[in-house]
Amino acid sequence: MYIGFSEAETFLRNCKDAVILTHRSPDGDCIGAGFGLKDILAELGVRSRVVCHDVFPARYDFITKADEEEDFEPQTVIAVDIADPQLMGRYEEIYGSRVQLCIDHHESNKNYAEMTLLREKATAACEVIYDLAQYMGVRVTRHCAMSLYTGIATDSGCFKYDCTTPRAHEIAAEMMKRYDINFAKINRVMFDIKSRGKMLLESKISGILEEYLDGRLAIIAVTQDMMREMGVKLEELEGFAPMTIQLETAEVGVLLRQREDGAFKCSFRSANDVNVSKICQALGGGGHAKAAGCTMSGDIDDIRAKITDIVRRALDNE
Amino acid sequence: MYIGFSEAETFLRNCKDAVILTHRSPDGDCIGAGFGLKDILAELGVRSRVVCHDVFPARYDFITKADEEEDFEPQTVIAVDIADPQLMGRYEEIYGSRVQLCIDHHESNKNYAEMTLLREKATAACEVIYDLAQYMGVRVTRHCAMSLYTGIATDSGCFKYDCTTPRAHEIAAEMMKRYDINFAKINRVMFDIKSRGKMLLESKISGILEEYLDGRLAIIAVTQDMMREMGVKLEELEGFAPMTIQLETAEVGVLLRQREDGAFKCSFRSANDVNVSKICQALGGGGHAKAAGCTMSGDIDDIRAKITDIVRRALDNE
């Protein structure tokens, strides 16, 4: 059942001993939303614990290590930023079918909870939670503000992407006026810094980008041989697809990563108007208009030719 | 003379045929401020022309190519985002000593104009100009909003840096509500895309980053021999200093570029609390706390050792 702020307030004010679920491969938004909500519940006198299938990455320590974990048997189950119970990982089996309240901003939310507070237009789940706290008149502590800012900033690419709402900017402005938080430091940690290994890998990966169709298509293809040579595993190349459309002329970018069985994982990105979801559907995959994927088998040169051909046609049809 | 919005309004409402000066090596803020002000003057029925020592980079075409240049003999001289007349390049000789109004946000402003509207805390000159337009009740057109947003976004690193004010966020929110502008596209052009050459160069440059002091100091040293080998000129390595402090452990980063005469241009960056201006002053240079520079002569290994030594002491004194 979809609910509004009023029902969510009633629920939160009357719940006790809550477990707050976040999605696997946790990002700034689910972590910020989880711990931000925990702070809000604490203001209401409700104990809670944030859980995740994976360990929270160390760069979020300033959010996740704020206080001691309390031990209690959960009476209340809340999910934040989780569109589908499958994303709970090992917590799906325990809690997946008995989530009482889900707070989310994903259009694709499966409506799996008893009550779902969904704001599809919101930049981040953290934006929904901040607005809920304002609606309820609950005090937002400095730690809560830092957590929620982090989620809004990371999901919007630091206010860079299409999904950034005016409200996201307004919340940032309110927080800056009210709290003494080093926002620039949070942003540096979230966006700018990287390990030496990541820097070297980026350096190698961007060096092998290839241009096709007068630069309108960029392909980065990494075979198993190349991975062995670079000393890198397929999983470590996760997150490199956006690099393909950093090329100024690129309309479409594709990252090809060869699996051990020889087939290629293909991650498509669109810089402007080409719908890569349609392209990937035609190739047996799927996804979103600007980010989609599929798997292709065969010789790498044939795959390149096939991709070039289908992207050329998509560009012609624009 | 420092003035407020009221005097600036009186001046702008009564001026005619204005030339608007921007600084050499133009960036998003001086370009946005120049053309944003031109739009505001147009609303007041005042003709104006934006000039610059250098050609405006092509990525700003959506701002600079909005309408035809009108030919007239300037009666009014206005400078935007120019802290020092020296930054006018060849326009210094013509207009440097007769600027009537300067609108700026640099603390270091030399107060060279008859009237200076200075807002040192503002994120960007564009923020000052937007607030001035609001104060005056002048209509801000879509083109004007795009120009001013660009200046605020570029000077703040897309709302990422310390200099970002709550007002910058509020203005972005107001603009998003009021205008149908593809902000994400502007941000993509300003922050994400690069030429193939730039990508390859970045790839090479980040590959030669060296770590010292357990990674707390990062140095990228490029000799003339290396530049010849990479086929790159010293000027093309402008803008690479921030890359040094992308290394997650780095407190201080230094980009060393060897000039043709053998000496090294040293660009220091501080990630956190070390004041690199003090370090550079000790080495005969100067600058800001987080970004400073100096020139060092001698053998590259001696220079590395000297830098490592002085940075170690600065870190110890923290």
mmCIF file of C-alpha atoms in Angstrom, chain A residues 149 157-170 172-174 176-177 182-185 187-188 191-196 199-200 202-204 206-211 220 243-251 271-272, chain B residues 149 157-170 172-174 176-177 182-185 187-188 191-196 199-200 202-204 206-211 220 243-251 271-272:
data_model
loop_
_atom_site.group_PDB
_atom_site.id
_atom_site.type_symbol
_atom_site.label_atom_id
_atom_site.label_comp_id
_atom_site.label_asym_id
_atom_site.label_seq_id
_atom_site.Cartn_x
_atom_site.Cartn_y
_atom_site.Cartn_z
ATOM 1 C CA TYR A 149 23.475 15.203 2.744
ATOM 2 C CA GLY A 157 26.601 13.130 -8.639
ATOM 3 C CA CYS A 158 27.036 16.185 -6.416
ATOM 4 C CA PHE A 159 24.046 17.980 -7.935
ATOM 5 C CA LYS A 160 25.333 17.272 -11.437
ATOM 6 C CA TYR A 161 22.845 14.815 -12.903
ATOM 7 C CA ASP A 162 19.375 15.036 -14.338
ATOM 8 C CA CYS A 163 17.815 13.519 -11.226
ATOM 9 C CA THR A 164 18.787 16.563 -9.113
ATOM 10 C CA THR A 165 15.652 18.284 -7.853
ATOM 11 C CA PRO A 166 15.257 21.901 -6.730
ATOM 12 C CA ARG A 167 14.426 20.389 -3.340
ATOM 13 C CA ALA A 168 17.863 18.719 -3.194
ATOM 14 C CA HIS A 169 19.460 22.152 -3.565
ATOM 15 C CA GLU A 170 17.105 23.672 -1.001
ATOM 16 C CA ALA A 172 21.668 21.512 1.003
ATOM 17 C CA ALA A 173 21.168 25.260 1.526
ATOM 18 C CA GLU A 174 19.173 24.689 4.734
ATOM 19 C CA MET A 176 24.663 24.715 5.310
ATOM 20 C CA LYS A 177 22.905 27.485 7.192
ATOM 21 C CA ASN A 182 32.573 20.226 6.399
ATOM 22 C CA PHE A 183 30.553 19.515 3.252
ATOM 23 C CA ALA A 184 33.607 19.955 1.015
ATOM 24 C CA LYS A 185 35.423 17.219 2.902
ATOM 25 C CA ASN A 187 32.434 15.584 -1.200
ATOM 26 C CA ARG A 188 36.188 15.089 -1.517
ATOM 27 C CA PHE A 191 33.941 12.039 -5.396
ATOM 28 C CA ASP A 192 37.578 12.984 -5.707
ATOM 29 C CA ILE A 193 39.905 10.605 -3.985
ATOM 30 C CA LYS A 194 40.951 7.147 -5.078
ATOM 31 C CA SER A 195 43.489 4.498 -4.186
ATOM 32 C CA ARG A 196 46.780 4.275 -6.073
ATOM 33 C CA MET A 199 44.314 5.521 -10.319
ATOM 34 C CA LEU A 200 46.659 3.206 -12.191
ATOM 35 C CA GLU A 202 41.874 4.119 -14.652
ATOM 36 C CA SER A 203 45.003 5.252 -16.378
ATOM 37 C CA LYS A 204 45.329 1.896 -18.160
ATOM 38 C CA SER A 206 41.277 5.066 -20.476
ATOM 39 C CA GLY A 207 44.395 4.368 -22.534
ATOM 40 C CA ILE A 208 42.638 1.568 -24.431
ATOM 41 C CA LEU A 209 39.468 3.448 -25.366
ATOM 42 C CA GLU A 210 38.703 3.108 -29.065
ATOM 43 C CA GLU A 211 36.677 5.476 -31.245
ATOM 44 C CA ILE A 220 36.598 0.024 -24.088
ATOM 45 C CA MET A 243 34.361 6.570 -18.612
ATOM 46 C CA THR A 244 33.369 5.653 -22.176
ATOM 47 C CA ILE A 245 31.116 8.699 -22.509
ATOM 48 C CA GLN A 246 33.700 11.075 -21.048
ATOM 49 C CA LEU A 247 34.999 11.275 -24.607
ATOM 50 C CA GLU A 248 33.592 14.595 -25.776
ATOM 51 C CA THR A 249 32.349 13.343 -29.137
ATOM 52 C CA ALA A 250 30.772 10.133 -27.798
ATOM 53 C CA GLU A 251 27.000 9.690 -28.046
ATOM 54 C CA ALA A 271 25.442 10.597 -23.381
ATOM 55 C CA ASN A 272 22.458 12.260 -25.011
ATOM 56 C CA TYR B 149 24.193 28.940 -13.411
ATOM 57 C CA GLY B 157 33.141 22.513 -8.734
ATOM 58 C CA CYS B 158 29.432 21.742 -9.145
ATOM 59 C CA PHE B 159 28.629 22.626 -5.504
ATOM 60 C CA LYS B 160 31.485 20.417 -4.322
ATOM 61 C CA TYR B 161 34.022 22.834 -2.877
ATOM 62 C CA ASP B 162 34.338 24.815 0.318
ATOM 63 C CA CYS B 163 33.444 28.068 -1.437
ATOM 64 C CA THR B 164 29.875 26.843 -2.111
ATOM 65 C CA THR B 165 27.401 29.056 -0.270
ATOM 66 C CA PRO B 166 23.848 28.217 0.792
ATOM 67 C CA ARG B 167 22.851 31.016 -1.590
ATOM 68 C CA ALA B 168 24.457 29.159 -4.511
ATOM 69 C CA HIS B 169 22.174 26.198 -3.776
ATOM 70 C CA GLU B 170 19.148 28.454 -3.357
ATOM 71 C CA ALA B 172 20.135 26.735 -8.410
ATOM 72 C CA ALA B 173 16.825 25.662 -6.845
ATOM 73 C CA GLU B 174 15.081 28.865 -7.986
ATOM 74 C CA MET B 176 15.322 24.812 -11.727
ATOM 75 C CA LYS B 177 11.813 25.745 -10.701
ATOM 76 C CA ASN B 182 19.023 21.145 -19.274
ATOM 77 C CA PHE B 183 21.299 21.687 -16.250
ATOM 78 C CA ALA B 184 22.668 18.135 -16.461
ATOM 79 C CA LYS B 185 23.827 18.783 -20.014
ATOM 80 C CA ASN B 187 27.309 20.065 -16.167
ATOM 81 C CA ARG B 188 28.300 17.254 -18.485
ATOM 82 C CA PHE B 191 32.827 18.684 -15.860
ATOM 83 C CA ASP B 192 32.683 15.287 -17.512
ATOM 84 C CA ILE B 193 33.731 15.308 -21.116
ATOM 85 C CA LYS B 194 37.214 15.609 -22.529
ATOM 86 C CA SER B 195 39.008 15.244 -25.831
ATOM 87 C CA ARG B 196 40.746 11.995 -26.741
ATOM 88 C CA MET B 199 42.109 11.518 -21.870
ATOM 89 C CA LEU B 200 45.358 9.993 -23.085
ATOM 90 C CA GLU B 202 45.584 12.217 -18.105
ATOM 91 C CA SER B 203 46.142 8.512 -18.426
ATOM 92 C CA LYS B 204 49.897 9.076 -18.897
ATOM 93 C CA SER B 206 48.371 9.768 -13.491
ATOM 94 C CA GLY B 207 50.565 6.783 -14.364
ATOM 95 C CA ILE B 208 53.695 8.658 -13.261
ATOM 96 C CA LEU B 209 52.410 9.835 -9.876
ATOM 97 C CA GLU B 210 54.890 9.022 -7.107
ATOM 98 C CA GLU B 211 54.167 8.564 -3.393
ATOM 99 C CA ILE B 220 53.930 14.193 -10.422
ATOM 100 C CA MET B 243 45.191 15.240 -9.815
ATOM 101 C CA THR B 244 47.987 14.919 -7.256
ATOM 102 C CA ILE B 245 45.579 15.106 -4.338
ATOM 103 C CA GLN B 246 43.150 12.625 -5.862
ATOM 104 C CA LEU B 247 45.354 10.002 -4.236
ATOM 105 C CA GLU B 248 43.326 9.051 -1.161
ATOM 106 C CA THR B 249 46.241 9.186 1.270
ATOM 107 C CA ALA B 250 47.710 12.479 -0.016
ATOM 108 C CA GLU B 251 47.742 15.505 2.282
ATOM 109 C CA ALA B 271 43.960 18.256 0.560
ATOM 110 C CA ASN B 272 43.306 19.132 4.194
#
